[in-house]
Amino acid sequence: MTALPTTADFITYESVYLPKNHFIKEESLSTENYFSYFYPFDKLDFKKSGIESGWSVTDREGIAITMAMGNAPQAVVMELQKDYAERYDWIVKEFTDLAFTFVTSFLYYTDYDKIDEQTRSLYRQGISAFGGISPTYRIALEKNAPVIVWDFHSLLVMVQMCFSFMLTDKDSDMRLCKHCNKAFVATRRGNEFCSQKCKNQFNVYKSREKKKGNKSND
């Protein structure tokens, strides 16, 4: 919920301002209408008057979460309530974008010498469309040195940033299986297959192709 609006404190506004995407077709919605996307089963007992807003929390768990997250934006606290939900197709779209970005990055370097510059440009344009939602940060003075503390106002932003770090890390364990082309996390360096089965099948097919090549040469 907080990954889409232009600010995590959008509840203080009468309207929620949004970038258009696959699901949101309007650049602004009333705060109450926007909530209906995320509370589709039981209507949230939410009251708003100007910048003053609040909702009724009656169950023990909800009250505990509200108290523990007292310093977080109100929308972040609302995301942790048991009645909160997100549309399945939204989630599918986000994971599809992650998969597309990973495969594009992997194939760009794997096939670099086999593709022309126009195709390389299409790969670069495709991957540049990923993300666009940045977390805020602050500097904290720790015991030995100052450190950057990232403020993630949504799980989506955190997942996107962790994924981006893994994708750009030359020692990342993320791989694309050489046989089935599925993404997997390698258990050891140099592992090119997601399973022993894929490795065996790849070697069998490779051996058959080699034998066919030898026969044709004869």
mmCIF file of C-alpha atoms in Angstrom:
data_model
loop_
_atom_site.group_PDB
_atom_site.id
_atom_site.type_symbol
_atom_site.label_atom_id
_atom_site.label_comp_id
_atom_site.label_asym_id
_atom_site.label_seq_id
_atom_site.Cartn_x
_atom_site.Cartn_y
_atom_site.Cartn_z
ATOM 1 C CA MET A 1 0.000 0.000 0.000
ATOM 2 C CA THR A 2 2.765 2.466 0.850
ATOM 3 C CA ALA A 3 4.874 1.495 -2.189
ATOM 4 C CA LEU A 4 2.455 3.063 -4.670
ATOM 5 C CA PRO A 5 1.719 6.572 -3.322
ATOM 6 C CA THR A 6 4.286 9.331 -3.680
ATOM 7 C CA THR A 7 4.656 9.477 0.116
ATOM 8 C CA ALA A 8 4.207 7.003 2.965
ATOM 9 C CA ASP A 9 2.254 9.680 4.901
ATOM 10 C CA PHE A 10 -0.485 9.893 2.279
ATOM 11 C CA ILE A 11 -3.204 9.289 4.899
ATOM 12 C CA THR A 12 -2.826 12.903 6.045
ATOM 13 C CA TYR A 13 -4.080 14.036 2.611
ATOM 14 C CA GLU A 14 -7.649 14.109 1.335
ATOM 15 C CA SER A 15 -6.435 12.368 -1.826
ATOM 16 C CA VAL A 16 -3.750 9.813 -2.586
ATOM 17 C CA TYR A 17 -1.400 10.815 -5.404
ATOM 18 C CA LEU A 18 -0.148 7.924 -7.516
ATOM 19 C CA PRO A 19 1.979 7.146 -10.551
ATOM 20 C CA LYS A 20 -0.130 5.373 -13.178
ATOM 21 C CA ASN A 21 0.601 1.667 -13.629
ATOM 22 C CA HIS A 22 -1.022 -1.598 -14.746
ATOM 23 C CA PHE A 23 -3.637 -1.410 -11.977
ATOM 24 C CA ILE A 24 -4.017 2.252 -11.028
ATOM 25 C CA LYS A 25 -5.485 4.189 -13.960
ATOM 26 C CA GLU A 26 -6.036 7.501 -12.159
ATOM 27 C CA GLU A 27 -3.281 9.771 -10.863
ATOM 28 C CA SER A 28 -5.250 10.523 -7.699
ATOM 29 C CA LEU A 29 -7.945 8.830 -5.630
ATOM 30 C CA SER A 30 -9.732 9.791 -2.459
ATOM 31 C CA THR A 31 -8.064 8.245 0.588
ATOM 32 C CA GLU A 32 -11.156 6.162 1.383
ATOM 33 C CA ASN A 33 -11.428 4.826 -2.189
ATOM 34 C CA TYR A 34 -7.770 3.891 -2.181
ATOM 35 C CA PHE A 35 -8.223 1.918 1.062
ATOM 36 C CA SER A 36 -10.917 -0.190 -0.598
ATOM 37 C CA TYR A 37 -8.195 -1.856 -2.699
ATOM 38 C CA PHE A 38 -6.532 -3.189 0.439
ATOM 39 C CA TYR A 39 -9.503 -3.932 2.667
ATOM 40 C CA PRO A 40 -11.779 -5.795 0.245
ATOM 41 C CA PHE A 41 -13.420 -8.139 2.771
ATOM 42 C CA ASP A 42 -14.316 -6.050 5.821
ATOM 43 C CA LYS A 43 -14.623 -2.315 5.321
ATOM 44 C CA LEU A 44 -12.087 -0.520 7.473
ATOM 45 C CA ASP A 45 -13.617 1.585 10.260
ATOM 46 C CA PHE A 46 -11.704 4.663 9.107
ATOM 47 C CA LYS A 47 -12.617 8.271 9.860
ATOM 48 C CA LYS A 48 -10.992 11.304 8.303
ATOM 49 C CA SER A 49 -11.422 15.028 8.837
ATOM 50 C CA GLY A 50 -8.814 17.171 7.112
ATOM 51 C CA ILE A 51 -5.355 16.003 8.145
ATOM 52 C CA GLU A 52 -6.747 14.275 11.224
ATOM 53 C CA SER A 53 -7.427 10.588 10.666
ATOM 54 C CA GLY A 54 -7.770 7.332 12.552
ATOM 55 C CA TRP A 55 -9.326 3.901 12.555
ATOM 56 C CA SER A 56 -10.836 1.668 15.194
ATOM 57 C CA VAL A 57 -8.620 -1.168 16.426
ATOM 58 C CA THR A 58 -10.395 -3.485 18.853
ATOM 59 C CA ASP A 59 -8.554 -6.820 18.866
ATOM 60 C CA ARG A 60 -5.532 -7.449 21.086
ATOM 61 C CA GLU A 61 -3.077 -8.179 18.278
ATOM 62 C CA GLY A 62 -4.058 -5.054 16.393
ATOM 63 C CA ILE A 63 -3.634 -2.880 19.469
ATOM 64 C CA ALA A 64 -0.213 -4.417 20.184
ATOM 65 C CA ILE A 65 0.959 -3.745 16.627
ATOM 66 C CA THR A 66 -0.322 -0.171 16.754
ATOM 67 C CA MET A 67 1.561 0.486 19.989
ATOM 68 C CA ALA A 68 4.780 -1.169 18.777
ATOM 69 C CA MET A 69 4.768 0.746 15.487
ATOM 70 C CA GLY A 70 4.007 4.096 17.053
ATOM 71 C CA ASN A 71 6.828 5.907 15.229
ATOM 72 C CA ALA A 72 5.991 4.486 11.796
ATOM 73 C CA PRO A 73 3.701 6.191 9.273
ATOM 74 C CA GLN A 74 0.058 5.359 9.885
ATOM 75 C CA ALA A 75 -0.227 3.498 6.575
ATOM 76 C CA VAL A 76 2.637 1.177 7.563
ATOM 77 C CA VAL A 77 0.828 0.242 10.786
ATOM 78 C CA MET A 78 -2.400 -0.399 8.865
ATOM 79 C CA GLU A 79 -0.574 -2.841 6.564
ATOM 80 C CA LEU A 80 0.097 -5.106 9.551
ATOM 81 C CA GLN A 81 -3.544 -5.464 10.561
ATOM 82 C CA LYS A 82 -5.166 -8.881 10.016
ATOM 83 C CA ASP A 83 -7.883 -7.506 7.688
ATOM 84 C CA TYR A 84 -5.294 -6.113 5.278
ATOM 85 C CA ALA A 85 -4.990 -7.834 1.874
ATOM 86 C CA GLU A 86 -3.435 -7.223 -1.518
ATOM 87 C CA ARG A 87 -4.757 -8.371 -4.863
ATOM 88 C CA TYR A 88 -3.240 -11.595 -6.116
ATOM 89 C CA ASP A 89 -2.692 -10.222 -9.636
ATOM 90 C CA TRP A 90 -0.697 -7.314 -8.161
ATOM 91 C CA ILE A 91 1.645 -9.768 -6.473
ATOM 92 C CA VAL A 92 1.954 -11.914 -9.610
ATOM 93 C CA LYS A 93 2.849 -8.804 -11.624
ATOM 94 C CA GLU A 94 5.599 -7.820 -9.182
ATOM 95 C CA PHE A 95 7.203 -11.284 -9.247
ATOM 96 C CA THR A 96 6.894 -11.348 -13.049
ATOM 97 C CA ASP A 97 8.829 -8.079 -13.187
ATOM 98 C CA LEU A 98 11.533 -9.553 -10.924
ATOM 99 C CA ALA A 99 11.818 -12.632 -13.143
ATOM 100 C CA PHE A 100 11.929 -10.578 -16.353
ATOM 101 C CA THR A 101 14.638 -8.313 -14.954
ATOM 102 C CA PHE A 102 16.766 -11.235 -13.771
ATOM 103 C CA VAL A 103 16.483 -13.221 -17.030
ATOM 104 C CA THR A 104 17.167 -10.093 -19.106
ATOM 105 C CA SER A 105 20.304 -9.330 -17.108
ATOM 106 C CA PHE A 106 21.513 -12.932 -17.308
ATOM 107 C CA LEU A 107 20.913 -13.375 -21.049
ATOM 108 C CA TYR A 108 22.401 -9.976 -21.905
ATOM 109 C CA TYR A 109 25.832 -11.159 -20.793
ATOM 110 C CA THR A 110 25.439 -14.816 -21.769
ATOM 111 C CA ASP A 111 24.432 -13.981 -25.364
ATOM 112 C CA TYR A 112 26.363 -10.713 -25.677
ATOM 113 C CA ASP A 113 28.602 -11.932 -28.523
ATOM 114 C CA LYS A 114 25.685 -13.579 -30.369
ATOM 115 C CA ILE A 115 23.327 -10.582 -30.526
ATOM 116 C CA ASP A 116 23.583 -7.316 -32.464
ATOM 117 C CA GLU A 117 23.665 -3.832 -30.973
ATOM 118 C CA GLN A 118 19.962 -3.210 -31.626
ATOM 119 C CA THR A 119 19.039 -6.287 -29.577
ATOM 120 C CA ARG A 120 21.435 -5.220 -26.814
ATOM 121 C CA SER A 121 19.714 -1.829 -26.750
ATOM 122 C CA LEU A 122 16.309 -3.520 -26.337
ATOM 123 C CA TYR A 123 17.700 -5.528 -23.390
ATOM 124 C CA ARG A 124 18.985 -2.316 -21.765
ATOM 125 C CA GLN A 125 15.671 -0.513 -22.284
ATOM 126 C CA GLY A 126 13.751 -3.445 -20.824
ATOM 127 C CA ILE A 127 15.792 -3.606 -17.642
ATOM 128 C CA SER A 128 15.804 0.187 -17.169
ATOM 129 C CA ALA A 129 12.019 0.046 -16.672
ATOM 130 C CA PHE A 130 12.431 -1.962 -13.443
ATOM 131 C CA GLY A 131 12.017 -0.334 -10.042
ATOM 132 C CA GLY A 132 11.702 3.396 -9.713
ATOM 133 C CA ILE A 133 10.568 3.263 -6.085
ATOM 134 C CA SER A 134 13.358 4.342 -3.765
ATOM 135 C CA PRO A 135 13.512 4.016 0.023
ATOM 136 C CA THR A 136 14.531 6.992 2.137
ATOM 137 C CA TYR A 137 17.589 6.884 4.337
ATOM 138 C CA ARG A 138 19.211 8.665 7.242
ATOM 139 C CA ILE A 139 22.664 8.700 8.814
ATOM 140 C CA ALA A 140 23.090 7.258 12.303
ATOM 141 C CA LEU A 141 26.168 7.789 14.468
ATOM 142 C CA GLU A 142 27.069 4.299 15.631
ATOM 143 C CA LYS A 143 29.846 3.429 18.083
ATOM 144 C CA ASN A 144 32.695 3.138 15.579
ATOM 145 C CA ALA A 145 31.507 5.053 12.510
ATOM 146 C CA PRO A 146 28.506 6.735 10.889
ATOM 147 C CA VAL A 147 26.256 4.337 8.967
ATOM 148 C CA ILE A 148 23.401 4.667 6.491
ATOM 149 C CA VAL A 149 20.061 3.434 7.823
ATOM 150 C CA TRP A 150 17.473 2.622 5.155
ATOM 151 C CA ASP A 151 13.825 3.366 5.911
ATOM 152 C CA PHE A 152 11.631 0.877 4.079
ATOM 153 C CA HIS A 153 7.976 1.910 4.146
ATOM 154 C CA SER A 154 6.803 -1.243 2.378
ATOM 155 C CA LEU A 155 7.832 -4.858 1.923
ATOM 156 C CA LEU A 156 7.836 -4.355 -1.852
ATOM 157 C CA VAL A 157 10.492 -1.629 -1.710
ATOM 158 C CA MET A 158 12.654 -3.771 0.561
ATOM 159 C CA VAL A 159 12.357 -6.813 -1.736
ATOM 160 C CA GLN A 160 13.151 -4.710 -4.806
ATOM 161 C CA MET A 161 16.237 -3.211 -3.221
ATOM 162 C CA CYS A 162 17.560 -6.551 -1.914
ATOM 163 C CA PHE A 163 16.973 -8.040 -5.365
ATOM 164 C CA SER A 164 18.838 -5.148 -6.986
ATOM 165 C CA PHE A 165 21.822 -5.636 -4.682
ATOM 166 C CA MET A 166 21.897 -9.363 -5.472
ATOM 167 C CA LEU A 167 21.558 -8.760 -9.206
ATOM 168 C CA THR A 168 24.481 -6.327 -9.298
ATOM 169 C CA ASP A 169 26.732 -8.351 -6.972
ATOM 170 C CA LYS A 170 29.360 -10.220 -8.995
ATOM 171 C CA ASP A 171 29.462 -12.900 -6.275
ATOM 172 C CA SER A 172 25.693 -13.359 -6.201
ATOM 173 C CA ASP A 173 24.345 -16.912 -5.855
ATOM 174 C CA MET A 174 21.430 -16.274 -8.237
ATOM 175 C CA ARG A 175 21.722 -18.350 -11.417
ATOM 176 C CA LEU A 176 19.724 -19.393 -14.469
ATOM 177 C CA CYS A 177 19.747 -23.156 -15.030
ATOM 178 C CA LYS A 178 21.702 -24.057 -18.162
ATOM 179 C CA HIS A 179 19.191 -26.789 -19.017
ATOM 180 C CA CYS A 180 15.664 -25.735 -17.974
ATOM 181 C CA ASN A 181 16.305 -21.947 -17.825
ATOM 182 C CA LYS A 182 14.700 -21.608 -14.384
ATOM 183 C CA ALA A 183 16.131 -19.245 -11.783
ATOM 184 C CA PHE A 184 17.737 -20.843 -8.725
ATOM 185 C CA VAL A 185 20.135 -20.074 -5.874
ATOM 186 C CA ALA A 186 23.437 -21.892 -6.312
ATOM 187 C CA THR A 187 24.681 -23.850 -3.309
ATOM 188 C CA ARG A 188 28.281 -23.593 -4.449
ATOM 189 C CA ARG A 189 30.339 -21.416 -6.778
ATOM 190 C CA GLY A 190 30.299 -22.430 -10.425
ATOM 191 C CA ASN A 191 27.043 -24.394 -10.183
ATOM 192 C CA GLU A 192 25.239 -24.030 -13.548
ATOM 193 C CA PHE A 193 22.268 -26.341 -12.949
ATOM 194 C CA CYS A 194 19.326 -26.134 -10.554
ATOM 195 C CA SER A 195 19.416 -29.887 -9.875
ATOM 196 C CA GLN A 196 21.378 -33.047 -10.567
ATOM 197 C CA LYS A 197 18.548 -34.177 -12.863
ATOM 198 C CA CYS A 198 18.970 -31.110 -15.086
ATOM 199 C CA LYS A 199 22.723 -31.610 -15.166
ATOM 200 C CA ASN A 200 22.348 -35.249 -16.221
ATOM 201 C CA GLN A 201 19.784 -34.436 -18.920
ATOM 202 C CA PHE A 202 21.952 -31.631 -20.279
ATOM 203 C CA ASN A 203 24.939 -33.968 -20.553
ATOM 204 C CA VAL A 204 22.820 -36.675 -22.242
ATOM 205 C CA TYR A 205 21.496 -34.251 -24.869
ATOM 206 C CA LYS A 206 24.965 -32.817 -25.405
ATOM 207 C CA SER A 207 26.390 -36.318 -25.878
ATOM 208 C CA ARG A 208 23.660 -37.197 -28.408
ATOM 209 C CA GLU A 209 24.322 -34.043 -30.416
ATOM 210 C CA LYS A 210 28.029 -34.817 -30.434
ATOM 211 C CA LYS A 211 27.372 -38.338 -31.743
ATOM 212 C CA LYS A 212 25.071 -36.968 -34.469
ATOM 213 C CA GLY A 213 27.786 -34.527 -35.473
ATOM 214 C CA ASN A 214 30.390 -37.294 -35.722
ATOM 215 C CA LYS A 215 28.080 -39.454 -37.884
ATOM 216 C CA SER A 216 27.366 -36.599 -40.286
ATOM 217 C CA ASN A 217 31.092 -35.960 -40.653
ATOM 218 C CA ASP A 218 31.657 -39.650 -41.524
#
